[in-house]
Tab-separated table of C-alpha atoms in Angstrom:
chain	number	residue	atom	x	y	z
A	1	UNK	CA	143.509	148.433	62.808
A	2	UNK	CA	144.891	148.274	66.329
A	3	UNK	CA	148.434	147.960	67.725
A	4	UNK	CA	148.708	144.903	69.957
A	5	UNK	CA	151.204	144.247	72.674
A	6	UNK	CA	152.388	140.669	73.012
A	7	UNK	CA	150.120	140.018	76.027
A	8	UNK	CA	147.000	141.716	74.596
A	9	UNK	CA	147.184	139.509	71.531
A	10	UNK	CA	147.596	136.465	73.766
A	11	UNK	CA	144.453	137.465	75.651
A	12	UNK	CA	142.248	138.097	72.627
A	13	UNK	CA	143.379	135.334	70.309
A	14	UNK	CA	145.452	132.949	72.424
A	15	UNK	CA	148.604	133.832	70.505
A	16	UNK	CA	151.820	135.531	71.527
A	17	UNK	CA	152.277	138.720	69.512
A	18	UNK	CA	155.302	140.931	69.179
A	19	UNK	CA	156.914	142.616	72.159
A	20	UNK	CA	156.695	146.383	71.821
A	21	UNK	CA	160.160	146.754	73.328
A	22	UNK	CA	161.945	144.193	71.167
A	23	UNK	CA	159.959	143.641	67.981
A	24	UNK	CA	157.727	146.690	67.700
A	25	UNK	CA	153.944	146.521	67.532
A	26	UNK	CA	152.099	143.827	65.674
A	27	UNK	CA	149.239	145.169	63.624
A	28	UNK	CA	146.118	143.067	63.402
A	29	UNK	CA	142.366	143.283	63.542
A	30	UNK	CA	140.792	141.932	66.740
A	31	UNK	CA	139.654	138.342	66.228
A	32	UNK	CA	136.055	138.274	67.404
A	33	UNK	CA	134.820	135.387	65.265
A	34	UNK	CA	136.154	132.259	63.619
A	35	UNK	CA	138.313	132.888	60.571
A	36	UNK	CA	141.889	133.813	59.702
A	37	UNK	CA	143.937	136.359	61.596
A	38	UNK	CA	146.708	137.795	59.399
A	39	UNK	CA	149.801	138.956	61.287
A	40	UNK	CA	152.539	140.971	59.593
A	41	UNK	CA	156.061	139.954	60.690
A	42	UNK	CA	159.274	141.914	60.333
A	43	UNK	CA	161.044	139.025	58.565
A	44	UNK	CA	160.776	135.327	57.829
A	45	UNK	CA	161.911	133.348	60.900
A	46	UNK	CA	165.192	131.431	60.540
A	47	UNK	CA	163.575	128.265	61.872
A	48	UNK	CA	160.619	126.931	63.826
A	49	UNK	CA	162.285	125.189	66.761
A	50	UNK	CA	162.135	127.506	69.820
A	51	UNK	CA	164.377	125.238	71.897
A	52	UNK	CA	167.360	125.676	69.587
A	53	UNK	CA	166.534	129.081	68.105
A	54	UNK	CA	166.160	131.919	70.639
A	55	UNK	CA	165.108	134.568	68.073
A	56	UNK	CA	162.050	136.406	69.415
A	57	UNK	CA	160.024	135.940	66.245
A	58	UNK	CA	160.399	132.162	66.481
A	59	UNK	CA	158.947	132.079	69.989
A	60	UNK	CA	156.289	134.634	69.023
A	61	UNK	CA	154.947	132.144	66.487
A	62	UNK	CA	155.593	128.879	68.275
A	63	UNK	CA	154.132	129.952	71.629
A	64	UNK	CA	150.849	129.158	69.923
A	65	UNK	CA	152.013	125.614	69.133
A	66	UNK	CA	153.889	124.488	72.241
A	67	UNK	CA	153.225	124.636	75.960
A	68	UNK	CA	155.803	124.641	78.726
A	69	UNK	CA	155.576	123.182	82.218
A	70	UNK	CA	155.454	126.662	83.731
A	71	UNK	CA	154.846	130.150	82.362
A	72	UNK	CA	154.985	133.701	83.661
A	73	UNK	CA	151.691	135.058	84.977
A	74	UNK	CA	150.497	138.673	85.000
A	75	UNK	CA	152.709	139.385	88.019
A	76	UNK	CA	155.756	137.786	86.367
A	77	UNK	CA	155.638	134.869	88.788
A	78	UNK	CA	156.069	131.316	87.542
A	79	UNK	CA	152.675	129.620	87.283
A	80	UNK	CA	151.645	126.117	86.155
A	81	UNK	CA	150.821	125.528	82.499
A	82	UNK	CA	151.377	121.829	81.735
A	83	UNK	CA	152.310	121.329	85.379
A	84	UNK	CA	149.348	120.577	87.636
A	85	UNK	CA	150.613	122.792	90.429
A	86	UNK	CA	153.692	124.217	92.135
A	87	UNK	CA	156.886	122.189	92.170
A	88	UNK	CA	157.535	120.164	95.314
A	89	UNK	CA	161.060	120.863	96.554
A	90	UNK	CA	162.838	118.615	99.044
A	91	UNK	CA	166.286	117.311	100.057
A	92	UNK	CA	167.550	120.806	100.748
A	93	UNK	CA	166.493	121.998	97.308
A	94	UNK	CA	168.223	119.202	95.412
A	95	UNK	CA	165.051	117.290	94.484
A	96	UNK	CA	162.303	118.974	92.459
A	97	UNK	CA	159.096	117.032	91.786
A	98	UNK	CA	156.687	118.439	89.201
A	99	UNK	CA	153.080	117.189	89.107
A	100	UNK	CA	151.660	117.031	85.576
A	101	UNK	CA	148.182	117.759	84.288
A	102	UNK	CA	146.265	114.722	83.088
A	103	UNK	CA	144.066	114.623	80.000
A	104	UNK	CA	146.468	116.783	77.946
A	105	UNK	CA	146.759	115.658	74.326
A	106	UNK	CA	149.329	116.348	71.630
A	107	UNK	CA	148.283	117.564	68.189
A	108	UNK	CA	148.601	114.008	66.862
A	109	UNK	CA	145.998	112.789	69.340
A	110	UNK	CA	148.359	110.979	71.713
A	111	UNK	CA	148.190	111.718	75.464
A	112	UNK	CA	151.026	113.559	77.172
A	113	UNK	CA	152.733	111.618	79.961
A	114	UNK	CA	155.828	111.984	82.112
A	115	UNK	CA	157.850	109.977	79.553
A	116	UNK	CA	157.318	112.772	77.011
A	117	UNK	CA	158.327	115.401	79.547
A	118	UNK	CA	161.518	113.545	80.528
A	119	UNK	CA	162.647	113.193	76.898
A	120	UNK	CA	161.791	116.824	76.151
A	121	UNK	CA	163.686	118.152	79.176
A	122	UNK	CA	166.739	116.068	78.268
A	123	UNK	CA	166.648	117.575	74.768
A	124	UNK	CA	166.240	121.069	76.239
A	125	UNK	CA	169.264	120.618	78.506
A	126	UNK	CA	171.346	119.412	75.574
A	127	UNK	CA	170.366	121.938	72.887
A	128	UNK	CA	168.981	125.083	74.528
A	129	UNK	CA	171.255	127.863	75.746
A	130	UNK	CA	169.010	128.113	78.803
A	131	UNK	CA	168.813	124.372	79.341
A	132	UNK	CA	172.589	124.141	79.194
A	133	UNK	CA	172.730	126.357	82.289
A	134	UNK	CA	170.778	123.718	84.210
A	135	UNK	CA	172.398	120.587	82.775
A	136	UNK	CA	175.609	120.571	84.885
A	137	UNK	CA	173.669	120.293	88.155
A	138	UNK	CA	171.089	117.699	87.065
A	139	UNK	CA	171.963	114.127	88.035
A	140	UNK	CA	168.804	112.471	86.748
A	141	UNK	CA	165.303	113.134	85.437
A	142	UNK	CA	162.853	110.458	86.483
A	143	UNK	CA	159.246	109.557	85.712
A	144	UNK	CA	157.963	107.701	88.812
A	145	UNK	CA	154.366	107.968	87.571
A	146	UNK	CA	152.633	109.042	84.333
A	147	UNK	CA	151.650	112.331	85.971
A	148	UNK	CA	154.881	113.139	87.816
A	149	UNK	CA	158.446	114.088	86.911
A	150	UNK	CA	161.332	114.343	89.362
A	151	UNK	CA	164.619	116.179	88.789
A	152	UNK	CA	167.497	115.181	91.059
A	153	UNK	CA	170.398	117.625	91.310
A	154	UNK	CA	173.793	117.739	92.945
A	155	UNK	CA	173.041	121.163	94.408
A	156	UNK	CA	170.048	123.508	94.734
A	157	UNK	CA	169.288	125.509	91.611
A	158	UNK	CA	166.808	128.319	92.454
A	159	UNK	CA	166.509	129.521	88.834
A	160	UNK	CA	165.199	126.176	87.523
A	161	UNK	CA	161.494	127.031	87.346
A	162	UNK	CA	162.205	130.487	85.920
A	163	UNK	CA	164.247	128.937	83.102
A	164	UNK	CA	161.503	126.363	82.436
A	165	UNK	CA	159.031	129.236	82.017
A	166	UNK	CA	161.037	131.213	79.430
A	167	UNK	CA	159.556	131.457	75.934
A	168	UNK	CA	162.917	131.667	74.163
A	169	UNK	CA	165.419	128.846	74.305
A	170	UNK	CA	162.188	127.184	75.316
A	171	UNK	CA	161.616	123.942	77.209
A	172	UNK	CA	158.861	122.837	74.824
A	173	UNK	CA	157.180	119.507	75.497
A	174	UNK	CA	157.201	117.112	72.531
A	175	UNK	CA	156.077	113.495	72.161
A	176	UNK	CA	158.859	111.236	73.438
A	177	UNK	CA	159.706	109.698	70.051
A	178	UNK	CA	159.944	113.091	68.352
A	179	UNK	CA	162.081	114.562	71.131
A	180	UNK	CA	164.495	111.639	71.019
A	181	UNK	CA	164.698	111.794	67.216
A	182	UNK	CA	165.653	115.485	67.408
A	183	UNK	CA	168.435	115.221	70.013
A	184	UNK	CA	171.023	116.083	67.387
A	185	UNK	CA	169.765	119.519	66.388
A	186	UNK	CA	166.815	121.705	65.399
A	187	UNK	CA	163.537	120.302	64.152
A	188	UNK	CA	163.279	121.140	60.464
A	189	UNK	CA	160.156	119.305	59.265
A	190	UNK	CA	156.883	120.997	60.160
A	191	UNK	CA	155.216	117.605	60.660
A	192	UNK	CA	157.573	117.052	63.604
A	193	UNK	CA	156.510	120.286	65.300
A	194	UNK	CA	153.942	118.517	67.455
A	195	UNK	CA	152.970	120.224	70.682
A	196	UNK	CA	150.042	120.608	73.051
A	197	UNK	CA	149.232	124.259	72.332
A	198	UNK	CA	146.040	125.751	70.896
A	199	UNK	CA	147.352	125.761	67.314
A	200	UNK	CA	149.230	123.271	65.128
A	201	UNK	CA	151.593	124.103	62.280
A	202	UNK	CA	149.807	123.294	59.023
A	203	UNK	CA	152.005	124.884	56.335
A	204	UNK	CA	155.118	126.955	55.840
A	205	UNK	CA	156.291	128.623	52.645
A	206	UNK	CA	159.589	130.437	53.289
A	207	UNK	CA	159.383	134.195	52.661
A	208	UNK	CA	155.633	133.865	52.002
A	209	UNK	CA	153.726	132.715	55.079
A	210	UNK	CA	153.381	130.346	58.019
A	211	UNK	CA	149.937	128.924	58.722
A	212	UNK	CA	148.788	127.684	62.102
A	213	UNK	CA	145.394	125.996	62.379
A	214	UNK	CA	143.396	125.571	65.547
A	215	UNK	CA	144.074	122.182	67.131
A	216	UNK	CA	141.057	119.999	67.803
A	217	UNK	CA	143.074	118.195	70.479
A	218	UNK	CA	143.927	121.253	72.567
A	219	UNK	CA	143.056	120.988	76.254
A	220	UNK	CA	143.306	124.394	77.960
A	221	UNK	CA	144.567	124.860	81.485
A	222	UNK	CA	141.816	124.846	84.109
A	223	UNK	CA	143.305	128.035	85.575
A	224	UNK	CA	142.110	131.489	84.428
A	225	UNK	CA	144.271	133.353	81.933
A	226	UNK	CA	146.996	135.397	83.602
A	227	UNK	CA	149.949	136.750	81.670
A	228	UNK	CA	151.344	133.839	79.682
A	229	UNK	CA	149.797	131.290	82.034
A	230	UNK	CA	146.313	129.857	82.409
A	231	UNK	CA	143.738	128.984	79.759
A	232	UNK	CA	144.411	130.117	76.194
A	233	UNK	CA	141.193	129.898	74.204
A	234	UNK	CA	141.638	130.709	70.497
A	235	UNK	CA	139.248	133.213	68.960
A	236	UNK	CA	140.438	132.411	65.417
A	237	UNK	CA	140.501	129.200	63.444
A	238	UNK	CA	143.726	130.092	61.640
A	239	UNK	CA	146.759	132.320	62.190
A	240	UNK	CA	148.693	133.481	59.147
A	241	UNK	CA	152.146	134.970	59.803
A	242	UNK	CA	153.313	136.924	56.766
A	243	UNK	CA	156.814	138.476	56.475
A	244	UNK	CA	156.484	142.158	55.568
A	245	UNK	CA	159.896	143.857	55.956
A	246	UNK	CA	158.695	147.371	55.127
A	247	UNK	CA	157.369	149.086	58.251
A	248	UNK	CA	154.884	151.307	56.379
A	249	UNK	CA	153.435	148.287	54.591
A	250	UNK	CA	153.057	146.494	57.933
A	251	UNK	CA	151.203	149.453	59.396
A	252	UNK	CA	148.833	149.551	56.448
C-alpha cells in the first residue's frame, strides 16, 4: 500500500486525494486497471456541495465530479479547464471575457453552454465565501455566445481567475436549471450533483461510504495533465470513499 499526495492520486486515477499538509496521507493501492479504488477518509463529509462547504474533504471528493473554468497547474499558475484558453481582459481590467470549450457534456448527457456557466457563477457569488469576495465588483455576467462568458466589473479585480481556480468554496459549473434551483443553499440530493468531471455521484450512505462511478459523458481537456489542470483520465471505474476515523485502521 502506498501513501499518495493529493496530486499523485490525481495523476494516477484522475481524483483529488488528501493533502499531506492538511488532511494527512490517503492510503490506496495504485489503480492500474478497471475496478474499484477504495479510499479511507478521516470522517464522513458534512455535505457534498463544494461551493457552500469549504471543508477540504468535500472538495477532495467532489473534485472528481465537478470541473471549474480554471485550475492550478503544476507551477501553481491558473490554467484553462472548462475555459478554452486564457481570459481576455479589456476596458482597463474591468471586462473579463472567458472563452469556453465546446463539446463538453454534463453527467446527464446535456451539453454545457455559457448559460450554464452564467447561472453557476451567479450562484457561486451568492453562496461561496470566495465568490462573495468578487460579487461587490461584478456589475453583470453575460453570455454573448454559447461558447463565451463576459464579466463586467466596476473596477479591476486581479484575483478573479485565482478565485475561480480554487477547489474549496468552489466555482463548480452546474446545468443552468440545477444551479438556479439551488440558489437558496447547499445541494442536498445526490441526483442534483451533476457536473462535467470524470466521475458522477452514484450513491451515498452517511457514515458508510460515498460511491462515484466513471461518467460515460466525460470529455477531458485537450491539454496535457499539469497539476490540477489538463486532461484527467480515470484509471478506475469506481471510487469508494469510506470514513475510517482511526488512523491505524486507515493505514492498514
